[in-house]
PDB file of C-alpha atoms in Angstrom:
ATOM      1  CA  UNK A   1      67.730  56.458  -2.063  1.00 53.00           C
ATOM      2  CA  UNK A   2      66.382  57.737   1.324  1.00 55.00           C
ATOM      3  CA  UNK A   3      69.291  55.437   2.862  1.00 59.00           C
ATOM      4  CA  UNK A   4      71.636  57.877   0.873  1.00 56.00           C
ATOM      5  CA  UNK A   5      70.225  61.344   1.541  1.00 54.00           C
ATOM      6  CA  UNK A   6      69.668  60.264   5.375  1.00 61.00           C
ATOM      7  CA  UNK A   7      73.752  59.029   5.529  1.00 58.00           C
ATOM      8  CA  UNK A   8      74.411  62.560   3.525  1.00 56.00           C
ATOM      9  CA  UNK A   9      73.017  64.496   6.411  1.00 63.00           C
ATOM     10  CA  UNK A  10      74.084  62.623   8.957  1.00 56.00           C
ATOM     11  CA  UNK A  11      76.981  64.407  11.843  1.00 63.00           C
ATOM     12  CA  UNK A  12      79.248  63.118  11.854  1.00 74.00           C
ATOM     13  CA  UNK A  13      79.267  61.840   8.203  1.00 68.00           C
ATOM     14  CA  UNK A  14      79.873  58.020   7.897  1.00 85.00           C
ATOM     15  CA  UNK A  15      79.045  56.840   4.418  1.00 92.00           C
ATOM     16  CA  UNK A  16      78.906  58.378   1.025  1.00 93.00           C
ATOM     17  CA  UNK A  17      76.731  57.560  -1.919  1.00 93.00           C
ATOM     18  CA  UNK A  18      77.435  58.432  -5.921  1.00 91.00           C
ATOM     19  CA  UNK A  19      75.190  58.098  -8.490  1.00 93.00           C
ATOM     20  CA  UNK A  20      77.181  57.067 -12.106  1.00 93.00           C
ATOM     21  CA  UNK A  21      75.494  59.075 -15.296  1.00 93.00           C
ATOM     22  CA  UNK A  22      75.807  58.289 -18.314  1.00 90.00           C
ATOM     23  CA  UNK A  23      77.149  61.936 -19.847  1.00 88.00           C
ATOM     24  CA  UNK A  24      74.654  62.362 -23.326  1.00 90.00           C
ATOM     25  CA  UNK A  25      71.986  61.120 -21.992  1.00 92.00           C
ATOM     26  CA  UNK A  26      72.181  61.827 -18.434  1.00 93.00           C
ATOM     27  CA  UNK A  27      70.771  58.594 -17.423  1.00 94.00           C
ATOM     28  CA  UNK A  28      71.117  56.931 -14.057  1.00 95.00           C
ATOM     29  CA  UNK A  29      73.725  53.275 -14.678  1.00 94.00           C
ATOM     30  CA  UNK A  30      74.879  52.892 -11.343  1.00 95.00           C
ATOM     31  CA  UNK A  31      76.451  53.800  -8.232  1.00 95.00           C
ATOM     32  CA  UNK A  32      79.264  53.977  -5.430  1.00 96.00           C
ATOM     33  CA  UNK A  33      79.889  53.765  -2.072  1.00 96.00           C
ATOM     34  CA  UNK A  34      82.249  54.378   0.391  1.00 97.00           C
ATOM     35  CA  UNK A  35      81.340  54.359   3.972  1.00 96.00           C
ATOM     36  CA  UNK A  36      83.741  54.368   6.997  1.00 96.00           C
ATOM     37  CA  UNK A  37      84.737  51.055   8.754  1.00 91.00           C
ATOM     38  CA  UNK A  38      83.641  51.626  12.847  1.00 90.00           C
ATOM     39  CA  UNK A  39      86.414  48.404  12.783  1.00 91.00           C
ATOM     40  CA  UNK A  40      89.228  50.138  11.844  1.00 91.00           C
ATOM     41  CA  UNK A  41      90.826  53.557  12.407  1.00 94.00           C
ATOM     42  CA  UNK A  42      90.869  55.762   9.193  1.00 97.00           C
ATOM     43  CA  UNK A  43      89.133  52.904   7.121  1.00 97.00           C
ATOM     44  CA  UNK A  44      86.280  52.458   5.165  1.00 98.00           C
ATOM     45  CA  UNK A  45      85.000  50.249   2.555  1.00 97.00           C
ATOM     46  CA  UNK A  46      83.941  50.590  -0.720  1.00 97.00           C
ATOM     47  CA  UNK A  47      81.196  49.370  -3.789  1.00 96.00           C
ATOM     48  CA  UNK A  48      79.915  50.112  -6.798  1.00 96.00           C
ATOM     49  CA  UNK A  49      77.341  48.672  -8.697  1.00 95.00           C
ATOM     50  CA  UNK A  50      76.914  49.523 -13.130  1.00 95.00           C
ATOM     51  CA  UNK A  51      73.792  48.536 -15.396  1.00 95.00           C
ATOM     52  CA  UNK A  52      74.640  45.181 -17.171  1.00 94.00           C
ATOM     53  CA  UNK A  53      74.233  47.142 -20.548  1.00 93.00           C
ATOM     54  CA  UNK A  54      77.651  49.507 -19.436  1.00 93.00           C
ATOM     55  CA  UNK A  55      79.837  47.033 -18.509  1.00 90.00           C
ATOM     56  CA  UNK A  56      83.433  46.634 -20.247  1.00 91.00           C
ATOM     57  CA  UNK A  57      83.289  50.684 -20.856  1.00 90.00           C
ATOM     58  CA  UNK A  58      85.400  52.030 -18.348  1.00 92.00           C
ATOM     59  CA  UNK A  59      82.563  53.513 -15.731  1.00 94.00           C
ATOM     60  CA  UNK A  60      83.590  50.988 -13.191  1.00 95.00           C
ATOM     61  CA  UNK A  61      87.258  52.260 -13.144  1.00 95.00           C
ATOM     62  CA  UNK A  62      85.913  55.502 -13.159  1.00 94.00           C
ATOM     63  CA  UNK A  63      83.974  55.235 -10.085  1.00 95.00           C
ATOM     64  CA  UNK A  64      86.308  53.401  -8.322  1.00 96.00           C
ATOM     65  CA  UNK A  65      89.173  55.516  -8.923  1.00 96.00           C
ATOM     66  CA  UNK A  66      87.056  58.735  -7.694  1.00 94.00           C
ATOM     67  CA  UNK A  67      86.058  57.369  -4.350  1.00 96.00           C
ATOM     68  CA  UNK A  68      89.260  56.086  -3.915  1.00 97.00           C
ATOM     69  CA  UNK A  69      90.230  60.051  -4.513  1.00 96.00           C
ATOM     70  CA  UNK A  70      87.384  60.991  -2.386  1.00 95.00           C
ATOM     71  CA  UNK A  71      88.008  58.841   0.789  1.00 97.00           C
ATOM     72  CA  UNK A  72      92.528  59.168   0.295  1.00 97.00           C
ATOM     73  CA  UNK A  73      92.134  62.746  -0.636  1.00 96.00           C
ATOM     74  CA  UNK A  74      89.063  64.364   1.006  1.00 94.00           C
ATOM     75  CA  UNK A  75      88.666  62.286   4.529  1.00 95.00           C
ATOM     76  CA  UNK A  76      92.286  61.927   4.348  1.00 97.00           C
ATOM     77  CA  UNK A  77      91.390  57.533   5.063  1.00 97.00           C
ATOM     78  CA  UNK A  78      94.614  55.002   5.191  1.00 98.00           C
ATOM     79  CA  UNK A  79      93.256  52.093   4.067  1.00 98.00           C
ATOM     80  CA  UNK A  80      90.032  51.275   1.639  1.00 98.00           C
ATOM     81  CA  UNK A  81      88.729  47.715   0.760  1.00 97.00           C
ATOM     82  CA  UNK A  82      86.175  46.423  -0.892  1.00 97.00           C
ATOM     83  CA  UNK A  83      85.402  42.751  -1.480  1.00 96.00           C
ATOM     84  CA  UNK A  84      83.845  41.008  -4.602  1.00 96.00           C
ATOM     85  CA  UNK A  85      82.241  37.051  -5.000  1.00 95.00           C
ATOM     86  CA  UNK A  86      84.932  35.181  -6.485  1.00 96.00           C
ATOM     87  CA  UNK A  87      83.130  34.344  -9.631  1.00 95.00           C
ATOM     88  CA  UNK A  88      83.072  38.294 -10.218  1.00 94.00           C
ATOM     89  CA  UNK A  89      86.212  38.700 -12.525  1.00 95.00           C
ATOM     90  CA  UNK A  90      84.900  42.099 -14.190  1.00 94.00           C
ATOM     91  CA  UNK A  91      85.153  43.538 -10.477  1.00 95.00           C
ATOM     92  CA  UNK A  92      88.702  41.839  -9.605  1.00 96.00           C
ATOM     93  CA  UNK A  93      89.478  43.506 -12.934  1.00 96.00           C
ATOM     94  CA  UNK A  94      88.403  46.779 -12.241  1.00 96.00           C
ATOM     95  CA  UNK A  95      89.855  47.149  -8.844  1.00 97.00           C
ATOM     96  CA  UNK A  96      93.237  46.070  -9.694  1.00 97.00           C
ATOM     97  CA  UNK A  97      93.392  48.541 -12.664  1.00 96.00           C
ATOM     98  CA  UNK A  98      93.267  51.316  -9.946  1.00 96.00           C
ATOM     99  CA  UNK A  99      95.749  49.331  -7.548  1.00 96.00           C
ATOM    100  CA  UNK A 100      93.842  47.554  -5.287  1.00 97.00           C
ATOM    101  CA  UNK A 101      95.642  44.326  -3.735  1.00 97.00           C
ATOM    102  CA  UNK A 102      94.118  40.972  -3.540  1.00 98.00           C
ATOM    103  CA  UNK A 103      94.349  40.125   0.002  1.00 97.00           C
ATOM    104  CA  UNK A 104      92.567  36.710   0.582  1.00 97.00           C
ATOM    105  CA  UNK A 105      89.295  35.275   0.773  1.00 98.00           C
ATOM    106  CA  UNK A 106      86.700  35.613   3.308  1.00 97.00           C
ATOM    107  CA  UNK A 107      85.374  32.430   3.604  1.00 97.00           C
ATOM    108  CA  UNK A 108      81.398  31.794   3.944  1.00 97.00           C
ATOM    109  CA  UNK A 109      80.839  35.242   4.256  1.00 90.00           C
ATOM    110  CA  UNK A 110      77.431  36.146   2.689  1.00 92.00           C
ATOM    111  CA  UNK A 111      74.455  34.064   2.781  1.00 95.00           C
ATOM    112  CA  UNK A 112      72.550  34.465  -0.849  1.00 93.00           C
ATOM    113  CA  UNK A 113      69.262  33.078  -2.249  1.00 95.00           C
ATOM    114  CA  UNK A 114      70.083  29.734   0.827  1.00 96.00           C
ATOM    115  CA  UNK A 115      73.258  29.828  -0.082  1.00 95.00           C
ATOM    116  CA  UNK A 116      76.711  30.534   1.765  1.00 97.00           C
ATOM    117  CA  UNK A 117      79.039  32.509  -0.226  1.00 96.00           C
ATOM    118  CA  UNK A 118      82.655  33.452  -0.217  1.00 97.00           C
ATOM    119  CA  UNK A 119      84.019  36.936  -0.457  1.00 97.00           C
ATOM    120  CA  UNK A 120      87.482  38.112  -1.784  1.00 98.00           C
ATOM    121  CA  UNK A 121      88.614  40.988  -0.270  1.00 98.00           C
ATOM    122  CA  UNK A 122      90.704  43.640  -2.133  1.00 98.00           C
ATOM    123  CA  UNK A 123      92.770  46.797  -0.552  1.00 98.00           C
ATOM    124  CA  UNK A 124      94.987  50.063  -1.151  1.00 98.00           C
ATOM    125  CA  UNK A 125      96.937  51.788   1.312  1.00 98.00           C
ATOM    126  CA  UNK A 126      96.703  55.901   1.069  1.00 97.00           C
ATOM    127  CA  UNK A 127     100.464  55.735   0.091  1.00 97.00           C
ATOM    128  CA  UNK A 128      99.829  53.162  -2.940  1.00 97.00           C
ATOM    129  CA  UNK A 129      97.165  55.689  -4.182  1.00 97.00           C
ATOM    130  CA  UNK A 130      99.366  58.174  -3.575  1.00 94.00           C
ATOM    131  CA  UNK A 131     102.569  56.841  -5.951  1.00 92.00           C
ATOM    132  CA  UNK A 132      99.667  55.692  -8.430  1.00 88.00           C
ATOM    133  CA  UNK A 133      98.472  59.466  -8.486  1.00 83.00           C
ATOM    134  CA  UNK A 134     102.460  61.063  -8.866  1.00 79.00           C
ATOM    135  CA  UNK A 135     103.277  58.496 -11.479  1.00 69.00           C
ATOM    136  CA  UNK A 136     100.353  59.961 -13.779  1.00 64.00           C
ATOM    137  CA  UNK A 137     101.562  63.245 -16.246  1.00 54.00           C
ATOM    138  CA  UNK A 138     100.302  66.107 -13.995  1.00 52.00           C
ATOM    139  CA  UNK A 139      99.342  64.147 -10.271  1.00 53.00           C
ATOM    140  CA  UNK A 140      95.335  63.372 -11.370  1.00 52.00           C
ATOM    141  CA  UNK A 141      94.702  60.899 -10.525  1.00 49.00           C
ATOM    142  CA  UNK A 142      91.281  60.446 -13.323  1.00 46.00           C
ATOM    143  CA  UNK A 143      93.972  60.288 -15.887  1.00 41.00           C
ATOM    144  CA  UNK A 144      93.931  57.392 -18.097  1.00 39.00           C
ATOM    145  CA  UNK A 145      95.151  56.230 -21.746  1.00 35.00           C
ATOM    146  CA  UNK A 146      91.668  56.790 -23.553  1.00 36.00           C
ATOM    147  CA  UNK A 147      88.865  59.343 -21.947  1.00 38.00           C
ATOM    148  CA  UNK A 148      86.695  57.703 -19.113  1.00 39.00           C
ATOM    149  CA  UNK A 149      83.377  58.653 -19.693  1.00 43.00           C
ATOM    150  CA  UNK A 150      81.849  61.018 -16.646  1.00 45.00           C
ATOM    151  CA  UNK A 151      80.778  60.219 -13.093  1.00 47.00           C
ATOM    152  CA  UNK A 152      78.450  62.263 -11.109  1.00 44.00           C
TER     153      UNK A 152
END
């Protein structure tokens, strides 16, 4: 948490933090990220993070789909990625419900518990968002099928 509040004071600003709530009970069942990539211009990546116990109920959408708003919308970004291990289907789900592109695997990428581990990387382009958003009823683009539940 200090990690957060010392990025959210930071000038210039290089990396924002969410916490996800759960609405009726207001408790804490994850989080999101998006922080600006120094390796590319108008860039950043992206990650979120969701309680085992709220998984499958649409808060990972939900929190994806809002920093996607936040970094397209608000720091006007061109390109967001994020990148998943490739035994992480849930995630690969989630970010190609909002539009995200499977681009390839890093290979080796991570080193975990001794181990060497592969990432796949996933994209959107500010102009994919952008059709996404138009193609929804009125332009939002939170709007789904069924009600998402909240994100703070």
């Amino acid at each position: 948490m200090v990690r957060s509040v010392t990025a959210a004071t930071a000038t210039p600003r290089t990396e924002y933090a969410l916490a996800v709530i759960e609405q009726e009970t207001a408790e804490l069942i994850g989080f999101g990220r998006l922080a600006l990539d120094p390796h590319q211009q108008r860039g950043a990546t992206m990650g979120f993070a969701l309680r085992p116990d709220v998984w499958g109920q649409g808060y990972g959408v939900e929190t994806v789909r809002l920093l996607l708003d936040v970094g397209f919308n608000d720091l006007d970004l061109h390109r967001i990625w994020g990148a998943r291990s490739p035994i992480n289907e849930a995630s690969a789900k989630t970010m190609r419900a909002v539009g995200m592109v499977e681009e390839g695997t890093i290979r080796e990428h991570v080193l975990k518990a001794g181990e060497w581990r592969d990432s796949v990387v996933h994209a959107i382009l500010d102009r994919e968002f952008s059709q996404r958003t138009s193609a929804t009823a009125d332009g939002h683009p939170f709007r789904a099928a069924a009600p998402l539940p909240e994100v703070h």
